[in-house]
Structure formats: structure tokens, C-alpha cells
């Protein structure tokens, strides 16, 4: 079909794509079909298998990690938006009050795990190695003796009540009714943030399909999309990256 089939996380990615589809695509002469995926593994394998033409769910560090471990050959655009990563708790209001031997829920995918550990390091809870990628297994100093509970990113919000703190991806927070601007006890900064989400597509894409994907990427970076993001998430849960 002539439509560009895009795999996306429901919030905010599919929501942003719906806005583009309903307001900008027709005038730009492209058709968009959106397929929603709940997890982070399927959209890249679906893209590789040709089930979809592009995907919109990941940031560049995640794509690089997936490409080196799975051999994906994808192209990608520049950052569209940032969903600040947050630390949440049902038990404490301030990270300084984090108890000794605290339980910490953290994602198990490498790029986001490193990103989550960075937030703990910024708050002086742990110290990370300088010269290699941070994982829960190479934390240098852990003075509070916290225990990490790694789990798939989509399930972290559900574990929140059972742990002292949980570090949750912006999209899964939003999907589970957790409001980053209001509920996070610490929120990542949007400034100079390397974790902007991008549109990715097969490097083998050609002809009309390739032209449509390029056009879609342009639309995702339009002033209208920036305005839509700011209006839909006025408290900075989602921030335009361009």
C-alpha cells in the first residue's frame, strides 16, 4: 500500500503521529497508518521483518544498543521529543530520605538502565564507573546498600507500590496515569538531553516509500508538532527536542 506504516508506543508517540495524520499528512501528500506496540522489543524486529515501514518509540542510545546487539541496519532522523525520565515513590517525598537497604525498581534494558543509574548518581545515591557503561552490576559505591529490582520497562509502574523508589520511562508513566510533573520526586532535565526520541526506518527503503518517510520525518519536526506537544503536555512531561 502507499501508506507509511509506523510502529509506535501508544503515549506519546502514537498520539503525536495521530495529530500528524489528521492535520498535516494530507496536505503533505502522504498517508500514515499507525500500529501500536506496548513493549520495546517488537517495533525494531517488526521493522527489520518489513511488517512496518518505520518506527517511533526509541531514543538514539537505545537504537545504537539494539543495532549492535541485533545487527539492525536502520536510518533515523533527529530528535523529535524528550520524555524526561523520573524517580517516583509512594513511600518518600524526598530522595534525601531514601532509607538504607532501599529497594529500587529499574528497567532491564541496557541504554535506559544506564540512564536511570545516572539519575541516582546525580543525586549522590551511588557512584558510577567513569570509563564504562553503567549497569546495576558495576556500581562503584553504594553507601545506602540499595537493592536493584530489574524488570521490563512497561512493568515498572506496576511495581512502584512494592519498592522504595522506581525509575520510570516517561511514556510508561503517562500510560499508567502517573504525572511526571506532579508525581516525580526527581525529574531528568530536558536541556542538552541525549535521549530524544527519533523516527527510524530501514536503510533499504527506496522510491515513493522512502520519500514518504522523509516527508513524515519533516512533519514530525514542524512548528505545528512543537505547538501540539507543548499544548498537550503543558507541564513538560513531553518536550519538543527541536
PDB file of C-alpha atoms in Angstrom:
ATOM      1  CA  UNK A   1       0.000   0.000   0.000  1.00  0.00           C
ATOM      2  CA  UNK A   2       1.042   3.612  -0.421  1.00  0.00           C
ATOM      3  CA  UNK A   3       0.633   4.325   3.288  1.00  0.00           C
ATOM      4  CA  UNK A   4       3.681   4.537   5.540  1.00  0.00           C
ATOM      5  CA  UNK A   5       3.079   2.018   8.335  1.00  0.00           C
ATOM      6  CA  UNK A   6       4.654   3.286  11.552  1.00  0.00           C
ATOM      7  CA  UNK A   7       5.084   1.209  14.720  1.00  0.00           C
ATOM      8  CA  UNK A   8       4.812   3.337  17.855  1.00  0.00           C
ATOM      9  CA  UNK A   9       4.412   3.322  21.632  1.00  0.00           C
ATOM     10  CA  UNK A  10       0.829   4.411  22.475  1.00  0.00           C
ATOM     11  CA  UNK A  11       1.770   7.512  24.514  1.00  0.00           C
ATOM     12  CA  UNK A  12       3.043   9.980  23.418  1.00  0.00           C
ATOM     13  CA  UNK A  13       4.382   8.603  20.113  1.00  0.00           C
ATOM     14  CA  UNK A  14       1.181   7.263  18.550  1.00  0.00           C
ATOM     15  CA  UNK A  15      -0.648  10.336  19.848  1.00  0.00           C
ATOM     16  CA  UNK A  16       1.798  12.667  18.071  1.00  0.00           C
ATOM     17  CA  UNK A  17       1.531  10.553  14.888  1.00  0.00           C
ATOM     18  CA  UNK A  18      -2.284  10.751  15.041  1.00  0.00           C
ATOM     19  CA  UNK A  19      -2.016  14.514  15.175  1.00  0.00           C
ATOM     20  CA  UNK A  20       0.237  14.469  12.082  1.00  0.00           C
ATOM     21  CA  UNK A  21      -2.077  12.024  10.291  1.00  0.00           C
ATOM     22  CA  UNK A  22      -5.218  14.069  10.987  1.00  0.00           C
ATOM     23  CA  UNK A  23      -3.815  17.558  10.475  1.00  0.00           C
ATOM     24  CA  UNK A  24      -0.702  17.578   8.293  1.00  0.00           C
ATOM     25  CA  UNK A  25      -0.349  14.387   6.236  1.00  0.00           C
ATOM     26  CA  UNK A  26      -2.994  15.000   3.592  1.00  0.00           C
ATOM     27  CA  UNK A  27      -1.669  18.420   2.658  1.00  0.00           C
ATOM     28  CA  UNK A  28       1.859  16.943   2.500  1.00  0.00           C
ATOM     29  CA  UNK A  29       0.580  14.201   0.171  1.00  0.00           C
ATOM     30  CA  UNK A  30       1.333  11.210   2.395  1.00  0.00           C
ATOM     31  CA  UNK A  31      -0.752   8.541   4.082  1.00  0.00           C
ATOM     32  CA  UNK A  32       0.100   7.228   7.542  1.00  0.00           C
ATOM     33  CA  UNK A  33      -1.006   4.009   9.200  1.00  0.00           C
ATOM     34  CA  UNK A  34      -0.181   3.638  12.906  1.00  0.00           C
ATOM     35  CA  UNK A  35       0.491   0.318  14.642  1.00  0.00           C
ATOM     36  CA  UNK A  36       0.769   0.462  18.419  1.00  0.00           C
ATOM     37  CA  UNK A  37       3.214  -1.682  20.390  1.00  0.00           C
ATOM     38  CA  UNK A  38       3.295  -1.980  24.175  1.00  0.00           C
ATOM     39  CA  UNK A  39       6.889  -3.123  24.540  1.00  0.00           C
ATOM     40  CA  UNK A  40      10.322  -2.016  23.356  1.00  0.00           C
ATOM     41  CA  UNK A  41      11.487  -5.163  21.555  1.00  0.00           C
ATOM     42  CA  UNK A  42       8.863  -5.741  18.890  1.00  0.00           C
ATOM     43  CA  UNK A  43       8.975  -2.419  16.962  1.00  0.00           C
ATOM     44  CA  UNK A  44      12.587  -2.988  15.849  1.00  0.00           C
ATOM     45  CA  UNK A  45      12.135  -6.650  14.889  1.00  0.00           C
ATOM     46  CA  UNK A  46       8.896  -5.718  13.053  1.00  0.00           C
ATOM     47  CA  UNK A  47      10.832  -3.047  11.145  1.00  0.00           C
ATOM     48  CA  UNK A  48      13.578  -5.496  10.245  1.00  0.00           C
ATOM     49  CA  UNK A  49      10.974  -8.060   9.043  1.00  0.00           C
ATOM     50  CA  UNK A  50       9.176  -5.456   6.922  1.00  0.00           C
ATOM     51  CA  UNK A  51       5.899  -5.624   8.878  1.00  0.00           C
ATOM     52  CA  UNK A  52       6.184  -1.857   9.293  1.00  0.00           C
ATOM     53  CA  UNK A  53       7.995   0.845   7.298  1.00  0.00           C
ATOM     54  CA  UNK A  54       9.257   2.949  10.212  1.00  0.00           C
ATOM     55  CA  UNK A  55       9.067   3.102  13.969  1.00  0.00           C
ATOM     56  CA  UNK A  56       8.771   5.875  16.507  1.00  0.00           C
ATOM     57  CA  UNK A  57       9.365   4.777  20.095  1.00  0.00           C
ATOM     58  CA  UNK A  58      13.092   4.879  20.896  1.00  0.00           C
ATOM     59  CA  UNK A  59      15.934   7.274  21.594  1.00  0.00           C
ATOM     60  CA  UNK A  60      19.313   7.090  19.843  1.00  0.00           C
ATOM     61  CA  UNK A  61      21.244   5.300  22.646  1.00  0.00           C
ATOM     62  CA  UNK A  62      18.561   2.567  22.629  1.00  0.00           C
ATOM     63  CA  UNK A  63      18.709   2.240  18.820  1.00  0.00           C
ATOM     64  CA  UNK A  64      22.539   2.033  18.879  1.00  0.00           C
ATOM     65  CA  UNK A  65      22.453  -0.638  21.572  1.00  0.00           C
ATOM     66  CA  UNK A  66      19.799  -2.664  19.701  1.00  0.00           C
ATOM     67  CA  UNK A  67      21.648  -2.309  16.379  1.00  0.00           C
ATOM     68  CA  UNK A  68      24.951  -3.511  17.786  1.00  0.00           C
ATOM     69  CA  UNK A  69      23.393  -6.487  19.585  1.00  0.00           C
ATOM     70  CA  UNK A  70      20.914  -7.475  16.833  1.00  0.00           C
ATOM     71  CA  UNK A  71      22.634  -6.230  13.671  1.00  0.00           C
ATOM     72  CA  UNK A  72      19.846  -3.872  12.582  1.00  0.00           C
ATOM     73  CA  UNK A  73      20.586  -1.606   9.617  1.00  0.00           C
ATOM     74  CA  UNK A  74      18.292   1.349  10.197  1.00  0.00           C
ATOM     75  CA  UNK A  75      18.440   5.012   9.315  1.00  0.00           C
ATOM     76  CA  UNK A  76      16.979   7.607  11.630  1.00  0.00           C
ATOM     77  CA  UNK A  77      16.013  11.244  11.868  1.00  0.00           C
ATOM     78  CA  UNK A  78      16.954  13.779  14.534  1.00  0.00           C
ATOM     79  CA  UNK A  79      15.221  14.048  17.917  1.00  0.00           C
ATOM     80  CA  UNK A  80      11.504  14.828  17.933  1.00  0.00           C
ATOM     81  CA  UNK A  81      10.723  14.921  21.642  1.00  0.00           C
ATOM     82  CA  UNK A  82      12.081  14.097  25.069  1.00  0.00           C
ATOM     83  CA  UNK A  83      10.122  12.375  27.811  1.00  0.00           C
ATOM     84  CA  UNK A  84      12.047  13.208  30.961  1.00  0.00           C
ATOM     85  CA  UNK A  85      12.896  10.119  32.986  1.00  0.00           C
ATOM     86  CA  UNK A  86      11.685  10.330  36.566  1.00  0.00           C
ATOM     87  CA  UNK A  87      12.198   8.820  40.003  1.00  0.00           C
ATOM     88  CA  UNK A  88       8.926   8.042  41.775  1.00  0.00           C
ATOM     89  CA  UNK A  89       7.938   6.826  45.218  1.00  0.00           C
ATOM     90  CA  UNK A  90       4.835   6.009  47.204  1.00  0.00           C
ATOM     91  CA  UNK A  91       6.921   5.989  50.408  1.00  0.00           C
ATOM     92  CA  UNK A  92       9.141   9.070  50.425  1.00  0.00           C
ATOM     93  CA  UNK A  93       8.763  12.642  49.188  1.00  0.00           C
ATOM     94  CA  UNK A  94      12.468  13.449  49.023  1.00  0.00           C
ATOM     95  CA  UNK A  95      15.423  11.389  47.796  1.00  0.00           C
ATOM     96  CA  UNK A  96      17.458  12.544  50.802  1.00  0.00           C
ATOM     97  CA  UNK A  97      15.062  10.435  52.884  1.00  0.00           C
ATOM     98  CA  UNK A  98      15.833   7.241  50.957  1.00  0.00           C
ATOM     99  CA  UNK A  99      16.378   4.622  53.679  1.00  0.00           C
ATOM    100  CA  UNK A 100      19.325   2.256  53.977  1.00  0.00           C
ATOM    101  CA  UNK A 101      18.778  -1.090  52.161  1.00  0.00           C
ATOM    102  CA  UNK A 102      16.101   0.517  49.977  1.00  0.00           C
ATOM    103  CA  UNK A 103      14.559  -1.461  47.107  1.00  0.00           C
ATOM    104  CA  UNK A 104      14.861   0.283  43.738  1.00  0.00           C
ATOM    105  CA  UNK A 105      12.865  -0.776  40.655  1.00  0.00           C
ATOM    106  CA  UNK A 106      14.859  -0.167  37.467  1.00  0.00           C
ATOM    107  CA  UNK A 107      14.488  -1.158  33.821  1.00  0.00           C
ATOM    108  CA  UNK A 108      16.437  -4.124  32.473  1.00  0.00           C
ATOM    109  CA  UNK A 109      17.259  -2.736  29.001  1.00  0.00           C
ATOM    110  CA  UNK A 110      20.899  -1.514  28.887  1.00  0.00           C
ATOM    111  CA  UNK A 111      20.548   2.024  27.498  1.00  0.00           C
ATOM    112  CA  UNK A 112      17.696   3.020  29.810  1.00  0.00           C
ATOM    113  CA  UNK A 113      19.308   1.277  32.780  1.00  0.00           C
ATOM    114  CA  UNK A 114      22.436   3.419  32.332  1.00  0.00           C
ATOM    115  CA  UNK A 115      20.209   6.484  32.018  1.00  0.00           C
ATOM    116  CA  UNK A 116      18.322   5.599  35.230  1.00  0.00           C
ATOM    117  CA  UNK A 117      21.543   4.991  37.186  1.00  0.00           C
ATOM    118  CA  UNK A 118      22.743   8.423  36.054  1.00  0.00           C
ATOM    119  CA  UNK A 119      19.764   9.989  37.887  1.00  0.00           C
ATOM    120  CA  UNK A 120      20.712   8.178  41.104  1.00  0.00           C
ATOM    121  CA  UNK A 121      24.349   9.247  40.680  1.00  0.00           C
ATOM    122  CA  UNK A 122      23.304  12.892  40.140  1.00  0.00           C
ATOM    123  CA  UNK A 123      21.528  12.720  43.489  1.00  0.00           C
ATOM    124  CA  UNK A 124      24.578  11.277  45.252  1.00  0.00           C
ATOM    125  CA  UNK A 125      22.912   7.922  45.999  1.00  0.00           C
ATOM    126  CA  UNK A 126      25.511   5.877  44.096  1.00  0.00           C
ATOM    127  CA  UNK A 127      28.818   6.426  42.276  1.00  0.00           C
ATOM    128  CA  UNK A 128      29.259   5.077  38.735  1.00  0.00           C
ATOM    129  CA  UNK A 129      32.391   3.978  36.854  1.00  0.00           C
ATOM    130  CA  UNK A 130      33.911   6.762  34.743  1.00  0.00           C
ATOM    131  CA  UNK A 131      35.164   4.757  31.793  1.00  0.00           C
ATOM    132  CA  UNK A 132      32.473   2.204  31.012  1.00  0.00           C
ATOM    133  CA  UNK A 133      28.763   1.951  30.516  1.00  0.00           C
ATOM    134  CA  UNK A 134      26.947   1.874  33.839  1.00  0.00           C
ATOM    135  CA  UNK A 135      24.941  -1.218  34.777  1.00  0.00           C
ATOM    136  CA  UNK A 136      23.498  -2.356  38.094  1.00  0.00           C
ATOM    137  CA  UNK A 137      26.445  -4.776  38.286  1.00  0.00           C
ATOM    138  CA  UNK A 138      29.278  -2.255  38.103  1.00  0.00           C
ATOM    139  CA  UNK A 139      28.102   0.438  40.537  1.00  0.00           C
ATOM    140  CA  UNK A 140      31.283   1.662  42.289  1.00  0.00           C
ATOM    141  CA  UNK A 141      29.879   2.994  45.548  1.00  0.00           C
ATOM    142  CA  UNK A 142      26.516   2.127  47.060  1.00  0.00           C
ATOM    143  CA  UNK A 143      26.675   3.651  50.562  1.00  0.00           C
ATOM    144  CA  UNK A 144      22.976   3.048  51.288  1.00  0.00           C
ATOM    145  CA  UNK A 145      23.289  -0.580  50.201  1.00  0.00           C
ATOM    146  CA  UNK A 146      20.280  -0.264  47.905  1.00  0.00           C
ATOM    147  CA  UNK A 147      18.989  -3.374  46.145  1.00  0.00           C
ATOM    148  CA  UNK A 148      18.098  -3.107  42.458  1.00  0.00           C
ATOM    149  CA  UNK A 149      14.973  -4.860  41.172  1.00  0.00           C
ATOM    150  CA  UNK A 150      15.400  -5.003  37.374  1.00  0.00           C
ATOM    151  CA  UNK A 151      12.230  -5.525  35.304  1.00  0.00           C
ATOM    152  CA  UNK A 152      10.877  -4.793  31.823  1.00  0.00           C
ATOM    153  CA  UNK A 153      10.221  -1.064  31.378  1.00  0.00           C
ATOM    154  CA  UNK A 154       6.433  -1.467  30.872  1.00  0.00           C
ATOM    155  CA  UNK A 155       6.024  -3.248  34.215  1.00  0.00           C
ATOM    156  CA  UNK A 156       7.938  -0.769  36.416  1.00  0.00           C
ATOM    157  CA  UNK A 157       4.892   1.459  37.186  1.00  0.00           C
ATOM    158  CA  UNK A 158       3.073  -1.620  38.480  1.00  0.00           C
ATOM    159  CA  UNK A 159       5.951  -2.445  40.872  1.00  0.00           C
ATOM    160  CA  UNK A 160       6.009   1.111  42.293  1.00  0.00           C
ATOM    161  CA  UNK A 161       3.876   0.343  45.386  1.00  0.00           C
ATOM    162  CA  UNK A 162       6.185  -2.550  46.382  1.00  0.00           C
ATOM    163  CA  UNK A 163       9.524  -0.702  46.326  1.00  0.00           C
ATOM    164  CA  UNK A 164      11.022   2.398  47.949  1.00  0.00           C
ATOM    165  CA  UNK A 165      11.633   4.132  44.636  1.00  0.00           C
ATOM    166  CA  UNK A 166      11.031   3.282  40.971  1.00  0.00           C
ATOM    167  CA  UNK A 167      12.709   4.895  37.962  1.00  0.00           C
ATOM    168  CA  UNK A 168      10.089   5.073  35.211  1.00  0.00           C
ATOM    169  CA  UNK A 169      10.233   5.939  31.496  1.00  0.00           C
ATOM    170  CA  UNK A 170       8.110   8.972  30.646  1.00  0.00           C
ATOM    171  CA  UNK A 171       5.813   7.126  28.237  1.00  0.00           C
ATOM    172  CA  UNK A 172       5.025   4.322  30.696  1.00  0.00           C
ATOM    173  CA  UNK A 173       4.436   6.845  33.484  1.00  0.00           C
ATOM    174  CA  UNK A 174       1.907   8.676  31.288  1.00  0.00           C
ATOM    175  CA  UNK A 175       0.219   5.430  30.212  1.00  0.00           C
ATOM    176  CA  UNK A 176      -0.260   4.406  33.833  1.00  0.00           C
ATOM    177  CA  UNK A 177      -1.724   7.702  34.980  1.00  0.00           C
ATOM    178  CA  UNK A 178       1.484   8.782  36.733  1.00  0.00           C
ATOM    179  CA  UNK A 179       2.091  12.502  36.098  1.00  0.00           C
ATOM    180  CA  UNK A 180       5.825  13.213  35.815  1.00  0.00           C
ATOM    181  CA  UNK A 181       5.489  16.950  36.563  1.00  0.00           C
ATOM    182  CA  UNK A 182       3.429  16.297  39.689  1.00  0.00           C
ATOM    183  CA  UNK A 183       4.398  12.830  40.930  1.00  0.00           C
ATOM    184  CA  UNK A 184       8.132  12.548  40.271  1.00  0.00           C
ATOM    185  CA  UNK A 185      10.360  13.190  43.260  1.00  0.00           C
ATOM    186  CA  UNK A 186      13.157  13.866  40.772  1.00  0.00           C
ATOM    187  CA  UNK A 187      12.853  14.566  37.033  1.00  0.00           C
ATOM    188  CA  UNK A 188      15.591  14.484  34.399  1.00  0.00           C
ATOM    189  CA  UNK A 189      16.409  17.797  32.755  1.00  0.00           C
ATOM    190  CA  UNK A 190      15.290  18.354  29.160  1.00  0.00           C
ATOM    191  CA  UNK A 191      18.234  20.623  28.406  1.00  0.00           C
ATOM    192  CA  UNK A 192      21.004  19.062  26.303  1.00  0.00           C
ATOM    193  CA  UNK A 193      19.298  15.713  26.854  1.00  0.00           C
ATOM    194  CA  UNK A 194      20.766  12.943  24.625  1.00  0.00           C
ATOM    195  CA  UNK A 195      17.629  10.800  24.981  1.00  0.00           C
ATOM    196  CA  UNK A 196      15.376  12.478  22.418  1.00  0.00           C
ATOM    197  CA  UNK A 197      13.045  10.083  20.598  1.00  0.00           C
ATOM    198  CA  UNK A 198      13.557   9.573  16.882  1.00  0.00           C
ATOM    199  CA  UNK A 199      11.862   8.151  13.794  1.00  0.00           C
ATOM    200  CA  UNK A 200      13.773   5.102  12.469  1.00  0.00           C
ATOM    201  CA  UNK A 201      13.382   3.258   9.154  1.00  0.00           C
ATOM    202  CA  UNK A 202      15.072   0.569   7.080  1.00  0.00           C
ATOM    203  CA  UNK A 203      18.167   1.762   5.266  1.00  0.00           C
ATOM    204  CA  UNK A 204      16.941  -0.264   2.258  1.00  0.00           C
ATOM    205  CA  UNK A 205      13.766   1.849   1.901  1.00  0.00           C
ATOM    206  CA  UNK A 206      13.524   3.284  -1.607  1.00  0.00           C
ATOM    207  CA  UNK A 207      11.283   5.068  -4.093  1.00  0.00           C
ATOM    208  CA  UNK A 208       7.927   6.500  -3.072  1.00  0.00           C
ATOM    209  CA  UNK A 209       8.061   4.844   0.349  1.00  0.00           C
ATOM    210  CA  UNK A 210      11.427   6.432   1.165  1.00  0.00           C
ATOM    211  CA  UNK A 211      10.147   9.830   0.002  1.00  0.00           C
ATOM    212  CA  UNK A 212       7.056   9.472   2.218  1.00  0.00           C
ATOM    213  CA  UNK A 213       9.175   8.512   5.247  1.00  0.00           C
ATOM    214  CA  UNK A 214      11.401  11.556   4.674  1.00  0.00           C
ATOM    215  CA  UNK A 215       8.306  13.745   4.451  1.00  0.00           C
ATOM    216  CA  UNK A 216       6.898  12.223   7.678  1.00  0.00           C
ATOM    217  CA  UNK A 217      10.163  12.973   9.478  1.00  0.00           C
ATOM    218  CA  UNK A 218       9.923  16.591   8.266  1.00  0.00           C
ATOM    219  CA  UNK A 219       6.347  16.853   9.548  1.00  0.00           C
ATOM    220  CA  UNK A 220       7.408  15.488  12.955  1.00  0.00           C
ATOM    221  CA  UNK A 221       9.823  18.441  13.155  1.00  0.00           C
ATOM    222  CA  UNK A 222       7.264  21.061  12.106  1.00  0.00           C
ATOM    223  CA  UNK A 223       6.267  24.101  14.208  1.00  0.00           C
ATOM    224  CA  UNK A 224       2.742  22.634  14.342  1.00  0.00           C
ATOM    225  CA  UNK A 225       4.016  19.468  16.063  1.00  0.00           C
ATOM    226  CA  UNK A 226       6.108  21.505  18.526  1.00  0.00           C
ATOM    227  CA  UNK A 227       2.996  23.551  19.361  1.00  0.00           C
ATOM    228  CA  UNK A 228       0.873  20.390  19.689  1.00  0.00           C
ATOM    229  CA  UNK A 229       3.374  18.802  22.114  1.00  0.00           C
ATOM    230  CA  UNK A 230       3.526  21.937  24.281  1.00  0.00           C
ATOM    231  CA  UNK A 231      -0.258  22.265  24.339  1.00  0.00           C
ATOM    232  CA  UNK A 232      -0.926  18.563  25.067  1.00  0.00           C
ATOM    233  CA  UNK A 233       1.741  18.261  27.772  1.00  0.00           C
ATOM    234  CA  UNK A 234       1.921  21.776  29.235  1.00  0.00           C
ATOM    235  CA  UNK A 235       3.826  20.630  32.324  1.00  0.00           C
ATOM    236  CA  UNK A 236       6.849  19.338  30.445  1.00  0.00           C
ATOM    237  CA  UNK A 237       6.018  15.600  30.575  1.00  0.00           C
ATOM    238  CA  UNK A 238       6.906  15.642  26.886  1.00  0.00           C
ATOM    239  CA  UNK A 239       9.206  18.342  25.498  1.00  0.00           C
ATOM    240  CA  UNK A 240       9.912  19.157  21.826  1.00  0.00           C
ATOM    241  CA  UNK A 241      13.563  18.372  21.021  1.00  0.00           C
ATOM    242  CA  UNK A 242      13.901  20.726  18.056  1.00  0.00           C
TER     243      UNK A 242
END
